[in-house]
mmCIF file with all atom_site columns, N, CA and C in Angstrom:
data_model
loop_
_atom_site.group_PDB
_atom_site.id
_atom_site.type_symbol
_atom_site.label_atom_id
_atom_site.label_alt_id
_atom_site.label_comp_id
_atom_site.label_asym_id
_atom_site.label_entity_id
_atom_site.label_seq_id
_atom_site.pdbx_PDB_ins_code
_atom_site.Cartn_x
_atom_site.Cartn_y
_atom_site.Cartn_z
_atom_site.occupancy
_atom_site.B_iso_or_equiv
_atom_site.pdbx_formal_charge
_atom_site.auth_seq_id
_atom_site.auth_comp_id
_atom_site.auth_asym_id
_atom_site.auth_atom_id
_atom_site.pdbx_PDB_model_num
ATOM 1   N N  . SER A 1 1  ? 88.673 99.226  95.622  1.00 72.00 ? 1  SER A N  1
ATOM 2   C CA . SER A 1 1  ? 88.440 99.565  94.214  1.00 72.00 ? 1  SER A CA 1
ATOM 3   C C  . SER A 1 1  ? 87.890 98.356  93.505  1.00 72.00 ? 1  SER A C  1
ATOM 4   N N  . LEU A 1 2  ? 87.287 98.674  92.320  1.00 75.00 ? 2  LEU A N  1
ATOM 5   C CA . LEU A 1 2  ? 86.725 97.584  91.578  1.00 75.00 ? 2  LEU A CA 1
ATOM 6   C C  . LEU A 1 2  ? 87.808 96.586  91.080  1.00 75.00 ? 2  LEU A C  1
ATOM 7   N N  . GLU A 1 3  ? 88.951 97.079  90.821  1.00 79.00 ? 3  GLU A N  1
ATOM 8   C CA . GLU A 1 3  ? 90.128 96.278  90.416  1.00 79.00 ? 3  GLU A CA 1
ATOM 9   C C  . GLU A 1 3  ? 90.441 95.281  91.560  1.00 79.00 ? 3  GLU A C  1
ATOM 10  N N  . ASN A 1 4  ? 90.362 95.695  92.794  1.00 83.00 ? 4  ASN A N  1
ATOM 11  C CA . ASN A 1 4  ? 90.640 94.792  93.931  1.00 83.00 ? 4  ASN A CA 1
ATOM 12  C C  . ASN A 1 4  ? 89.586 93.634  93.976  1.00 83.00 ? 4  ASN A C  1
ATOM 13  N N  . LEU A 1 5  ? 88.368 93.931  93.562  1.00 84.00 ? 5  LEU A N  1
ATOM 14  C CA . LEU A 1 5  ? 87.299 92.884  93.629  1.00 84.00 ? 5  LEU A CA 1
ATOM 15  C C  . LEU A 1 5  ? 87.577 91.758  92.616  1.00 84.00 ? 5  LEU A C  1
ATOM 16  N N  . THR A 1 6  ? 88.352 91.998  91.616  1.00 82.00 ? 6  THR A N  1
ATOM 17  C CA . THR A 1 6  ? 88.711 90.900  90.688  1.00 82.00 ? 6  THR A CA 1
ATOM 18  C C  . THR A 1 6  ? 89.616 89.870  91.276  1.00 82.00 ? 6  THR A C  1
ATOM 19  N N  . GLU A 1 7  ? 90.402 90.316  92.296  1.00 88.00 ? 7  GLU A N  1
ATOM 20  C CA . GLU A 1 7  ? 91.318 89.471  92.994  1.00 88.00 ? 7  GLU A CA 1
ATOM 21  C C  . GLU A 1 7  ? 90.744 88.885  94.317  1.00 88.00 ? 7  GLU A C  1
ATOM 22  N N  . ASN A 1 8  ? 89.827 89.631  94.938  1.00 92.00 ? 8  ASN A N  1
ATOM 23  C CA . ASN A 1 8  ? 89.242 89.226  96.205  1.00 92.00 ? 8  ASN A CA 1
ATOM 24  C C  . ASN A 1 8  ? 87.841 89.781  96.274  1.00 92.00 ? 8  ASN A C  1
ATOM 25  N N  . ASN A 1 9  ? 86.861 88.940  96.214  1.00 94.00 ? 9  ASN A N  1
ATOM 26  C CA . ASN A 1 9  ? 85.469 89.437  96.170  1.00 94.00 ? 9  ASN A CA 1
ATOM 27  C C  . ASN A 1 9  ? 84.809 89.574  97.514  1.00 94.00 ? 9  ASN A C  1
ATOM 28  N N  . ASN A 1 10 ? 85.599 89.515  98.594  1.00 95.00 ? 10 ASN A N  1
ATOM 29  C CA . ASN A 1 10 ? 85.081 89.790  99.920  1.00 95.00 ? 10 ASN A CA 1
ATOM 30  C C  . ASN A 1 10 ? 84.996 91.322  100.144 1.00 95.00 ? 10 ASN A C  1
ATOM 31  N N  . ILE A 1 11 ? 83.862 91.757  100.877 1.00 94.00 ? 11 ILE A N  1
ATOM 32  C CA . ILE A 1 11 ? 83.713 93.196  101.054 1.00 94.00 ? 11 ILE A CA 1
ATOM 33  C C  . ILE A 1 11 ? 83.138 93.415  102.488 1.00 94.00 ? 11 ILE A C  1
ATOM 34  N N  . ALA A 1 12 ? 83.498 94.551  103.034 1.00 94.00 ? 12 ALA A N  1
ATOM 35  C CA . ALA A 1 12 ? 83.001 94.984  104.327 1.00 94.00 ? 12 ALA A CA 1
ATOM 36  C C  . ALA A 1 12 ? 82.469 96.422  104.099 1.00 94.00 ? 12 ALA A C  1
ATOM 37  N N  . VAL A 1 13 ? 81.263 96.683  104.647 1.00 93.00 ? 13 VAL A N  1
ATOM 38  C CA . VAL A 1 13 ? 80.645 97.963  104.563 1.00 93.00 ? 13 VAL A CA 1
ATOM 39  C C  . VAL A 1 13 ? 80.250 98.352  106.015 1.00 93.00 ? 13 VAL A C  1
ATOM 40  N N  . ALA A 1 14 ? 80.712 99.541  106.417 1.00 93.00 ? 14 ALA A N  1
ATOM 41  C CA . ALA A 1 14 ? 80.345 100.031 107.765 1.00 93.00 ? 14 ALA A CA 1
ATOM 42  C C  . ALA A 1 14 ? 79.313 101.143 107.644 1.00 93.00 ? 14 ALA A C  1
ATOM 43  N N  . VAL A 1 15 ? 78.294 101.068 108.500 1.00 94.00 ? 15 VAL A N  1
ATOM 44  C CA . VAL A 1 15 ? 77.288 102.099 108.574 1.00 94.00 ? 15 VAL A CA 1
ATOM 45  C C  . VAL A 1 15 ? 77.321 102.629 110.046 1.00 94.00 ? 15 VAL A C  1
ATOM 46  N N  . TYR A 1 16 ? 77.612 103.899 110.242 1.00 93.00 ? 16 TYR A N  1
ATOM 47  C CA . TYR A 1 16 ? 77.843 104.395 111.614 1.00 93.00 ? 16 TYR A CA 1
ATOM 48  C C  . TYR A 1 16 ? 77.146 105.681 111.857 1.00 93.00 ? 16 TYR A C  1
ATOM 49  N N  . ASP A 1 17 ? 76.385 105.788 112.927 1.00 93.00 ? 17 ASP A N  1
ATOM 50  C CA . ASP A 1 17 ? 75.714 107.021 113.317 1.00 93.00 ? 17 ASP A CA 1
ATOM 51  C C  . ASP A 1 17 ? 76.515 107.652 114.429 1.00 93.00 ? 17 ASP A C  1
ATOM 52  N N  . SER A 1 18 ? 77.221 108.768 114.181 1.00 90.00 ? 18 SER A N  1
ATOM 53  C CA . SER A 1 18 ? 78.107 109.388 115.139 1.00 90.00 ? 18 SER A CA 1
ATOM 54  C C  . SER A 1 18 ? 77.306 109.962 116.313 1.00 90.00 ? 18 SER A C  1
ATOM 55  N N  . ASP A 1 19 ? 76.116 110.403 116.116 1.00 92.00 ? 19 ASP A N  1
ATOM 56  C CA . ASP A 1 19 ? 75.352 110.919 117.227 1.00 92.00 ? 19 ASP A CA 1
ATOM 57  C C  . ASP A 1 19 ? 74.997 109.855 118.246 1.00 92.00 ? 19 ASP A C  1
ATOM 58  N N  . LYS A 1 20 ? 74.765 108.665 117.798 1.00 91.00 ? 20 LYS A N  1
ATOM 59  C CA . LYS A 1 20 ? 74.425 107.492 118.667 1.00 91.00 ? 20 LYS A CA 1
ATOM 60  C C  . LYS A 1 20 ? 75.644 106.716 119.032 1.00 91.00 ? 20 LYS A C  1
ATOM 61  N N  . ALA A 1 21 ? 76.785 106.940 118.361 1.00 88.00 ? 21 ALA A N  1
ATOM 62  C CA . ALA A 1 21 ? 78.020 106.209 118.534 1.00 88.00 ? 21 ALA A CA 1
ATOM 63  C C  . ALA A 1 21 ? 77.791 104.704 118.408 1.00 88.00 ? 21 ALA A C  1
ATOM 64  N N  . ALA A 1 22 ? 76.973 104.345 117.375 1.00 89.00 ? 22 ALA A N  1
ATOM 65  C CA . ALA A 1 22 ? 76.675 102.934 117.135 1.00 89.00 ? 22 ALA A CA 1
ATOM 66  C C  . ALA A 1 22 ? 76.381 102.749 115.633 1.00 89.00 ? 22 ALA A C  1
ATOM 67  N N  . GLY A 1 23 ? 76.532 101.531 115.229 1.00 92.00 ? 23 GLY A N  1
ATOM 68  C CA . GLY A 1 23 ? 76.231 101.251 113.817 1.00 92.00 ? 23 GLY A CA 1
ATOM 69  C C  . GLY A 1 23 ? 76.383 99.708  113.572 1.00 92.00 ? 23 GLY A C  1
ATOM 70  N N  . TYR A 1 24 ? 76.625 99.388  112.285 1.00 93.00 ? 24 TYR A N  1
ATOM 71  C CA . TYR A 1 24 ? 76.777 97.992  111.921 1.00 93.00 ? 24 TYR A CA 1
ATOM 72  C C  . TYR A 1 24 ? 77.927 97.809  110.877 1.00 93.00 ? 24 TYR A C  1
ATOM 73  N N  . GLN A 1 25 ? 78.523 96.718  110.890 1.00 93.00 ? 25 GLN A N  1
ATOM 74  C CA . GLN A 1 25 ? 79.472 96.310  109.918 1.00 93.00 ? 25 GLN A CA 1
ATOM 75  C C  . GLN A 1 25 ? 78.917 95.122  109.144 1.00 93.00 ? 25 GLN A C  1
ATOM 76  N N  . ILE A 1 26 ? 78.784 95.252  107.851 1.00 95.00 ? 26 ILE A N  1
ATOM 77  C CA . ILE A 1 26 ? 78.204 94.228  107.035 1.00 95.00 ? 26 ILE A CA 1
ATOM 78  C C  . ILE A 1 26 ? 79.358 93.541  106.296 1.00 95.00 ? 26 ILE A C  1
ATOM 79  N N  . LEU A 1 27 ? 79.509 92.231  106.435 1.00 96.00 ? 27 LEU A N  1
ATOM 80  C CA . LEU A 1 27 ? 80.563 91.442  105.753 1.00 96.00 ? 27 LEU A CA 1
ATOM 81  C C  . LEU A 1 27 ? 79.867 90.580  104.765 1.00 96.00 ? 27 LEU A C  1
ATOM 82  N N  . GLY A 1 28 ? 80.430 90.554  103.527 1.00 96.00 ? 28 GLY A N  1
ATOM 83  C CA . GLY A 1 28 ? 79.754 89.765  102.469 1.00 96.00 ? 28 GLY A CA 1
ATOM 84  C C  . GLY A 1 28 ? 80.675 89.469  101.292 1.00 96.00 ? 28 GLY A C  1
ATOM 85  N N  . THR A 1 29 ? 80.061 88.913  100.299 1.00 96.00 ? 29 THR A N  1
ATOM 86  C CA . THR A 1 29 ? 80.757 88.542  99.072  1.00 96.00 ? 29 THR A CA 1
ATOM 87  C C  . THR A 1 29 ? 80.082 89.147  97.892  1.00 96.00 ? 29 THR A C  1
ATOM 88  N N  . VAL A 1 30 ? 80.799 89.796  97.001  1.00 94.00 ? 30 VAL A N  1
ATOM 89  C CA . VAL A 1 30 ? 80.263 90.343  95.785  1.00 94.00 ? 30 VAL A CA 1
ATOM 90  C C  . VAL A 1 30 ? 79.903 89.252  94.823  1.00 94.00 ? 30 VAL A C  1
ATOM 91  N N  . ILE A 1 31 ? 78.611 89.076  94.400  1.00 94.00 ? 31 ILE A N  1
ATOM 92  C CA . ILE A 1 31 ? 78.242 88.038  93.504  1.00 94.00 ? 31 ILE A CA 1
ATOM 93  C C  . ILE A 1 31 ? 77.988 88.541  92.120  1.00 94.00 ? 31 ILE A C  1
ATOM 94  N N  . SER A 1 32 ? 77.806 89.847  91.934  1.00 90.00 ? 32 SER A N  1
ATOM 95  C CA . SER A 1 32 ? 77.703 90.382  90.588  1.00 90.00 ? 32 SER A CA 1
ATOM 96  C C  . SER A 1 32 ? 77.985 91.852  90.621  1.00 90.00 ? 32 SER A C  1
ATOM 97  N N  . LYS A 1 33 ? 78.309 92.406  89.438  1.00 87.00 ? 33 LYS A N  1
ATOM 98  C CA . LYS A 1 33 ? 78.557 93.855  89.319  1.00 87.00 ? 33 LYS A CA 1
ATOM 99  C C  . LYS A 1 33 ? 78.064 94.231  87.918  1.00 87.00 ? 33 LYS A C  1
ATOM 100 N N  . GLU A 1 34 ? 77.339 95.338  87.865  1.00 86.00 ? 34 GLU A N  1
ATOM 101 C CA . GLU A 1 34 ? 76.756 95.859  86.655  1.00 86.00 ? 34 GLU A CA 1
ATOM 102 C C  . GLU A 1 34 ? 77.053 97.355  86.469  1.00 86.00 ? 34 GLU A C  1
ATOM 103 N N  . VAL A 1 35 ? 77.321 97.802  85.251  1.00 81.00 ? 35 VAL A N  1
ATOM 104 C CA . VAL A 1 35 ? 77.542 99.160  84.990  1.00 81.00 ? 35 VAL A CA 1
ATOM 105 C C  . VAL A 1 35 ? 76.233 99.877  85.099  1.00 81.00 ? 35 VAL A C  1
ATOM 106 N N  . GLU A 1 36 ? 76.131 100.924 85.903  1.00 78.00 ? 36 GLU A N  1
ATOM 107 C CA . GLU A 1 36 ? 74.906 101.699 86.092  1.00 78.00 ? 36 GLU A CA 1
ATOM 108 C C  . GLU A 1 36 ? 74.945 102.956 85.274  1.00 78.00 ? 36 GLU A C  1
ATOM 109 N N  . ALA A 1 37 ? 76.086 103.571 85.186  1.00 75.00 ? 37 ALA A N  1
ATOM 110 C CA . ALA A 1 37 ? 76.234 104.885 84.480  1.00 75.00 ? 37 ALA A CA 1
ATOM 111 C C  . ALA A 1 37 ? 77.664 105.106 84.062  1.00 75.00 ? 37 ALA A C  1
ATOM 112 N N  . VAL A 1 38 ? 77.815 105.863 82.962  1.00 73.00 ? 38 VAL A N  1
ATOM 113 C CA . VAL A 1 38 ? 79.120 106.225 82.483  1.00 73.00 ? 38 VAL A CA 1
ATOM 114 C C  . VAL A 1 38 ? 79.224 107.772 82.627  1.00 73.00 ? 38 VAL A C  1
ATOM 115 N N  . LEU A 1 39 ? 80.382 108.230 83.080  1.00 69.00 ? 39 LEU A N  1
ATOM 116 C CA . LEU A 1 39 ? 80.544 109.696 83.252  1.00 69.00 ? 39 LEU A CA 1
ATOM 117 C C  . LEU A 1 39 ? 80.162 110.484 82.126  1.00 69.00 ? 39 LEU A C  1
ATOM 118 N N  . ASP A 1 40 ? 79.276 111.480 82.384  1.00 62.00 ? 40 ASP A N  1
ATOM 119 C CA . ASP A 1 40 ? 78.724 112.327 81.307  1.00 62.00 ? 40 ASP A CA 1
ATOM 120 C C  . ASP A 1 40 ? 79.727 113.437 80.973  1.00 62.00 ? 40 ASP A C  1
ATOM 121 N N  . GLY A 1 41 ? 79.990 113.645 79.711  1.00 60.00 ? 41 GLY A N  1
ATOM 122 C CA . GLY A 1 41 ? 80.866 114.758 79.335  1.00 60.00 ? 41 GLY A CA 1
ATOM 123 C C  . GLY A 1 41 ? 82.351 114.346 79.183  1.00 60.00 ? 41 GLY A C  1
ATOM 124 N N  . TYR A 1 42 ? 82.623 113.088 79.204  1.00 57.00 ? 42 TYR A N  1
ATOM 125 C CA . TYR A 1 42 ? 83.974 112.633 79.034  1.00 57.00 ? 42 TYR A CA 1
ATOM 126 C C  . TYR A 1 42 ? 84.469 112.994 77.623  1.00 57.00 ? 42 TYR A C  1
ATOM 127 N N  . ALA A 1 43 ? 85.640 113.749 77.613  1.00 62.00 ? 43 ALA A N  1
ATOM 128 C CA . ALA A 1 43 ? 86.190 114.166 76.321  1.00 62.00 ? 43 ALA A CA 1
ATOM 129 C C  . ALA A 1 43 ? 87.668 113.801 76.283  1.00 62.00 ? 43 ALA A C  1
ATOM 130 N N  . PRO A 1 44 ? 88.011 112.591 75.844  1.00 62.00 ? 44 PRO A N  1
ATOM 131 C CA . PRO A 1 44 ? 89.410 112.118 75.889  1.00 62.00 ? 44 PRO A CA 1
ATOM 132 C C  . PRO A 1 44 ? 90.374 112.914 75.057  1.00 62.00 ? 44 PRO A C  1
ATOM 133 N N  . THR A 1 45 ? 89.862 113.668 74.014  1.00 66.00 ? 45 THR A N  1
ATOM 134 C CA . THR A 1 45 ? 90.730 114.513 73.213  1.00 66.00 ? 45 THR A CA 1
ATOM 135 C C  . THR A 1 45 ? 91.090 115.859 73.929  1.00 66.00 ? 45 THR A C  1
ATOM 136 N N  . VAL A 1 46 ? 90.235 116.259 74.928  1.00 61.00 ? 46 VAL A N  1
ATOM 137 C CA . VAL A 1 46 ? 90.496 117.500 75.620  1.00 61.00 ? 46 VAL A CA 1
ATOM 138 C C  . VAL A 1 46 ? 91.099 117.216 77.009  1.00 61.00 ? 46 VAL A C  1
ATOM 139 N N  . GLU A 1 47 ? 90.649 116.221 77.730  1.00 59.00 ? 47 GLU A N  1
ATOM 140 C CA . GLU A 1 47 ? 91.058 115.934 79.034  1.00 59.00 ? 47 GLU A CA 1
ATOM 141 C C  . GLU A 1 47 ? 92.265 114.964 79.068  1.00 59.00 ? 47 GLU A C  1
ATOM 142 N N  . LYS A 1 48 ? 93.023 114.960 80.123  1.00 60.00 ? 48 LYS A N  1
ATOM 143 C CA . LYS A 1 48 ? 94.108 113.996 80.250  1.00 60.00 ? 48 LYS A CA 1
ATOM 144 C C  . LYS A 1 48 ? 93.676 113.092 81.404  1.00 60.00 ? 48 LYS A C  1
ATOM 145 N N  . PRO A 1 49 ? 92.953 112.104 81.101  1.00 57.00 ? 49 PRO A N  1
ATOM 146 C CA . PRO A 1 49 ? 92.366 111.208 82.107  1.00 57.00 ? 49 PRO A CA 1
ATOM 147 C C  . PRO A 1 49 ? 93.507 110.312 82.763  1.00 57.00 ? 49 PRO A C  1
ATOM 148 N N  . GLU A 1 50 ? 93.216 109.905 84.040  1.00 61.00 ? 50 GLU A N  1
ATOM 149 C CA . GLU A 1 50 ? 94.180 108.981 84.667  1.00 61.00 ? 50 GLU A CA 1
ATOM 150 C C  . GLU A 1 50 ? 94.101 107.634 83.989  1.00 61.00 ? 50 GLU A C  1
ATOM 151 N N  . SER A 1 51 ? 93.001 107.328 83.343  1.00 60.00 ? 51 SER A N  1
ATOM 152 C CA . SER A 1 51 ? 92.772 106.016 82.627  1.00 60.00 ? 51 SER A CA 1
ATOM 153 C C  . SER A 1 51 ? 92.298 106.426 81.269  1.00 60.00 ? 51 SER A C  1
ATOM 154 N N  . PRO A 1 52 ? 92.616 105.527 80.251  1.00 62.00 ? 52 PRO A N  1
ATOM 155 C CA . PRO A 1 52 ? 92.128 105.809 78.882  1.00 62.00 ? 52 PRO A CA 1
ATOM 156 C C  . PRO A 1 52 ? 90.634 105.544 78.772  1.00 62.00 ? 52 PRO A C  1
ATOM 157 N N  . PHE A 1 53 ? 89.955 105.134 79.791  1.00 63.00 ? 53 PHE A N  1
ATOM 158 C CA . PHE A 1 53 ? 88.548 104.834 79.752  1.00 63.00 ? 53 PHE A CA 1
ATOM 159 C C  . PHE A 1 53 ? 87.751 105.811 80.615  1.00 63.00 ? 53 PHE A C  1
ATOM 160 N N  . PRO A 1 54 ? 86.527 106.082 80.284  1.00 65.00 ? 54 PRO A N  1
ATOM 161 C CA . PRO A 1 54 ? 85.693 106.991 81.065  1.00 65.00 ? 54 PRO A CA 1
ATOM 162 C C  . PRO A 1 54 ? 85.379 106.309 82.392  1.00 65.00 ? 54 PRO A C  1
ATOM 163 N N  . GLN A 1 55 ? 85.045 107.151 83.431  1.00 72.00 ? 55 GLN A N  1
ATOM 164 C CA . GLN A 1 55 ? 84.675 106.627 84.728  1.00 72.00 ? 55 GLN A CA 1
ATOM 165 C C  . GLN A 1 55 ? 83.284 105.971 84.618  1.00 72.00 ? 55 GLN A C  1
ATOM 166 N N  . GLU A 1 56 ? 83.095 104.880 85.390  1.00 77.00 ? 56 GLU A N  1
ATOM 167 C CA . GLU A 1 56 ? 81.821 104.224 85.370  1.00 77.00 ? 56 GLU A CA 1
ATOM 168 C C  . GLU A 1 56 ? 81.322 104.044 86.812  1.00 77.00 ? 56 GLU A C  1
ATOM 169 N N  . GLU A 1 57 ? 79.980 104.049 86.933  1.00 80.00 ? 57 GLU A N  1
ATOM 170 C CA . GLU A 1 57 ? 79.421 103.765 88.241  1.00 80.00 ? 57 GLU A CA 1
ATOM 171 C C  . GLU A 1 57 ? 78.808 102.380 88.139  1.00 80.00 ? 57 GLU A C  1
ATOM 172 N N  . PHE A 1 58 ? 79.164 101.578 89.167  1.00 83.00 ? 58 PHE A N  1
ATOM 173 C CA . PHE A 1 58 ? 78.709 100.172 89.221  1.00 83.00 ? 58 PHE A CA 1
ATOM 174 C C  . PHE A 1 58 ? 77.701 99.878  90.332  1.00 83.00 ? 58 PHE A C  1
ATOM 175 N N  . LYS A 1 59 ? 76.828 99.013  90.108  1.00 89.00 ? 59 LYS A N  1
ATOM 176 C CA . LYS A 1 59 ? 75.931 98.476  91.074  1.00 89.00 ? 59 LYS A CA 1
ATOM 177 C C  . LYS A 1 59 ? 76.494 97.099  91.499  1.00 89.00 ? 59 LYS A C  1
ATOM 178 N N  . LEU A 1 60 ? 76.789 96.892  92.779  1.00 90.00 ? 60 LEU A N  1
ATOM 179 C CA . LEU A 1 60 ? 77.328 95.654  93.300  1.00 90.00 ? 60 LEU A CA 1
ATOM 180 C C  . LEU A 1 60 ? 76.201 94.885  93.988  1.00 90.00 ? 60 LEU A C  1
ATOM 181 N N  . LYS A 1 61 ? 76.053 93.620  93.697  1.00 94.00 ? 61 LYS A N  1
ATOM 182 C CA . LYS A 1 61 ? 75.153 92.743  94.374  1.00 94.00 ? 61 LYS A CA 1
ATOM 183 C C  . LYS A 1 61 ? 75.962 91.957  95.374  1.00 94.00 ? 61 LYS A C  1
ATOM 184 N N  . ILE A 1 62 ? 75.594 92.053  96.691  1.00 94.00 ? 62 ILE A N  1
ATOM 185 C CA . ILE A 1 62 ? 76.387 91.465  97.757  1.00 94.00 ? 62 ILE A CA 1
ATOM 186 C C  . ILE A 1 62 ? 75.574 90.418  98.490  1.00 94.00 ? 62 ILE A C  1
ATOM 187 N N  . LYS A 1 63 ? 76.179 89.278  98.649  1.00 97.00 ? 63 LYS A N  1
ATOM 188 C CA . LYS A 1 63 ? 75.589 88.234  99.537  1.00 97.00 ? 63 LYS A CA 1
ATOM 189 C C  . LYS A 1 63 ? 76.053 88.548  100.930 1.00 97.00 ? 63 LYS A C  1
ATOM 190 N N  . VAL A 1 64 ? 75.220 88.856  101.844 1.00 96.00 ? 64 VAL A N  1
ATOM 191 C CA . VAL A 1 64 ? 75.599 89.211  103.193 1.00 96.00 ? 64 VAL A CA 1
ATOM 192 C C  . VAL A 1 64 ? 75.836 87.938  103.958 1.00 96.00 ? 64 VAL A C  1
ATOM 193 N N  . ASN A 1 65 ? 77.062 87.834  104.526 1.00 96.00 ? 65 ASN A N  1
ATOM 194 C CA . ASN A 1 65 ? 77.439 86.665  105.311 1.00 96.00 ? 65 ASN A CA 1
ATOM 195 C C  . ASN A 1 65 ? 77.335 86.885  106.826 1.00 96.00 ? 65 ASN A C  1
ATOM 196 N N  . GLU A 1 66 ? 77.616 88.130  107.239 1.00 95.00 ? 66 GLU A N  1
ATOM 197 C CA . GLU A 1 66 ? 77.558 88.463  108.673 1.00 95.00 ? 66 GLU A CA 1
ATOM 198 C C  . GLU A 1 66 ? 77.160 89.923  108.829 1.00 95.00 ? 66 GLU A C  1
ATOM 199 N N  . VAL A 1 67 ? 76.506 90.259  109.924 1.00 95.00 ? 67 VAL A N  1
ATOM 200 C CA . VAL A 1 67 ? 76.261 91.650  110.371 1.00 95.00 ? 67 VAL A CA 1
ATOM 201 C C  . VAL A 1 67 ? 76.753 91.758  111.770 1.00 95.00 ? 67 VAL A C  1
ATOM 202 N N  . LEU A 1 68 ? 77.639 92.653  112.046 1.00 93.00 ? 68 LEU A N  1
ATOM 203 C CA . LEU A 1 68 ? 78.263 92.849  113.306 1.00 93.00 ? 68 LEU A CA 1
ATOM 204 C C  . LEU A 1 68 ? 77.796 94.228  113.860 1.00 93.00 ? 68 LEU A C  1
ATOM 205 N N  . GLU A 1 69 ? 77.636 94.311  115.196 1.00 91.00 ? 69 GLU A N  1
ATOM 206 C CA . GLU A 1 69 ? 77.351 95.600  115.833 1.00 91.00 ? 69 GLU A CA 1
ATOM 207 C C  . GLU A 1 69 ? 78.668 96.375  115.805 1.00 91.00 ? 69 GLU A C  1
ATOM 208 N N  . LEU A 1 70 ? 78.549 97.679  115.696 1.00 88.00 ? 70 LEU A N  1
ATOM 209 C CA . LEU A 1 70 ? 79.711 98.581  115.694 1.00 88.00 ? 70 LEU A CA 1
ATOM 210 C C  . LEU A 1 70 ? 79.483 99.707  116.662 1.00 88.00 ? 70 LEU A C  1
ATOM 211 N N  . HIS A 1 71 ? 80.408 99.853  117.595 1.00 83.00 ? 71 HIS A N  1
ATOM 212 C CA . HIS A 1 71 ? 80.239 100.897 118.628 1.00 83.00 ? 71 HIS A CA 1
ATOM 213 C C  . HIS A 1 71 ? 81.557 101.743 118.709 1.00 83.00 ? 71 HIS A C  1
ATOM 214 N N  . GLY A 1 72 ? 81.412 102.887 119.336 1.00 75.00 ? 72 GLY A N  1
ATOM 215 C CA . GLY A 1 72 ? 82.596 103.785 119.496 1.00 75.00 ? 72 GLY A CA 1
ATOM 216 C C  . GLY A 1 72 ? 83.592 103.208 120.462 1.00 75.00 ? 72 GLY A C  1
ATOM 217 N N  . GLY A 1 73 ? 83.180 102.412 121.402 1.00 74.00 ? 73 GLY A N  1
ATOM 218 C CA . GLY A 1 73 ? 84.061 101.799 122.362 1.00 74.00 ? 73 GLY A CA 1
ATOM 219 C C  . GLY A 1 73 ? 84.356 100.294 122.080 1.00 74.00 ? 73 GLY A C  1
ATOM 220 N N  . PHE A 1 74 ? 84.528 99.549  123.120 1.00 74.00 ? 74 PHE A N  1
ATOM 221 C CA . PHE A 1 74 ? 84.781 98.160  123.002 1.00 74.00 ? 74 PHE A CA 1
ATOM 222 C C  . PHE A 1 74 ? 83.496 97.492  122.500 1.00 74.00 ? 74 PHE A C  1
ATOM 223 N N  . HIS A 1 75 ? 83.672 96.455  121.649 1.00 67.00 ? 75 HIS A N  1
ATOM 224 C CA . HIS A 1 75 ? 82.551 95.725  121.159 1.00 67.00 ? 75 HIS A CA 1
ATOM 225 C C  . HIS A 1 75 ? 82.936 94.325  120.810 1.00 67.00 ? 75 HIS A C  1
ATOM 226 N N  . SER A 1 76 ? 82.045 93.430  120.652 1.00 73.00 ? 76 SER A N  1
ATOM 227 C CA . SER A 1 76 ? 82.400 92.063  120.251 1.00 73.00 ? 76 SER A CA 1
ATOM 228 C C  . SER A 1 76 ? 82.216 91.924  118.769 1.00 73.00 ? 76 SER A C  1
ATOM 229 N N  . ASP A 1 77 ? 82.728 90.882  118.189 1.00 75.00 ? 77 ASP A N  1
ATOM 230 C CA . ASP A 1 77 ? 82.496 90.599  116.764 1.00 75.00 ? 77 ASP A CA 1
ATOM 231 C C  . ASP A 1 77 ? 81.497 89.543  116.571 1.00 75.00 ? 77 ASP A C  1
ATOM 232 N N  . LYS A 1 78 ? 80.451 89.563  117.422 1.00 79.00 ? 78 LYS A N  1
ATOM 233 C CA . LYS A 1 78 ? 79.403 88.551  117.397 1.00 79.00 ? 78 LYS A CA 1
ATOM 234 C C  . LYS A 1 78 ? 78.424 88.859  116.272 1.00 79.00 ? 78 LYS A C  1
ATOM 235 N N  . ASN A 1 79 ? 78.188 87.860  115.446 1.00 84.00 ? 79 ASN A N  1
ATOM 236 C CA . ASN A 1 79 ? 77.228 88.014  114.346 1.00 84.00 ? 79 ASN A CA 1
ATOM 237 C C  . ASN A 1 79 ? 75.847 88.168  114.920 1.00 84.00 ? 79 ASN A C  1
ATOM 238 N N  . ILE A 1 80 ? 75.102 89.170  114.454 1.00 80.00 ? 80 ILE A N  1
ATOM 239 C CA . ILE A 1 80 ? 73.737 89.419  114.950 1.00 80.00 ? 80 ILE A CA 1
ATOM 240 C C  . ILE A 1 80 ? 72.643 88.880  114.076 1.00 80.00 ? 80 ILE A C  1
ATOM 241 N N  . LEU A 1 81 ? 72.961 88.214  113.021 1.00 74.00 ? 81 LEU A N  1
ATOM 242 C CA . LEU A 1 81 ? 71.979 87.608  112.122 1.00 74.00 ? 81 LEU A CA 1
ATOM 243 C C  . LEU A 1 81 ? 71.366 86.413  112.757 1.00 74.00 ? 81 LEU A C  1
#
């Protein structure tokens, strides 16, 4: 969650193609975050939100530190960059 990033800015993103049983794991550090959009139609007087604030969509800028191959079976954690 975005709240977690305030305490730890490390991030991992996995991209996996199940048909090929292969993909990549991208390890990096969040270096900036910007609000891209605010939930349209938020009505705090009508809805009972989980939070007193409307939902926001963020764009994260990530410095890529490592890219690892990802497979359905055994694989190494060797950086391919």
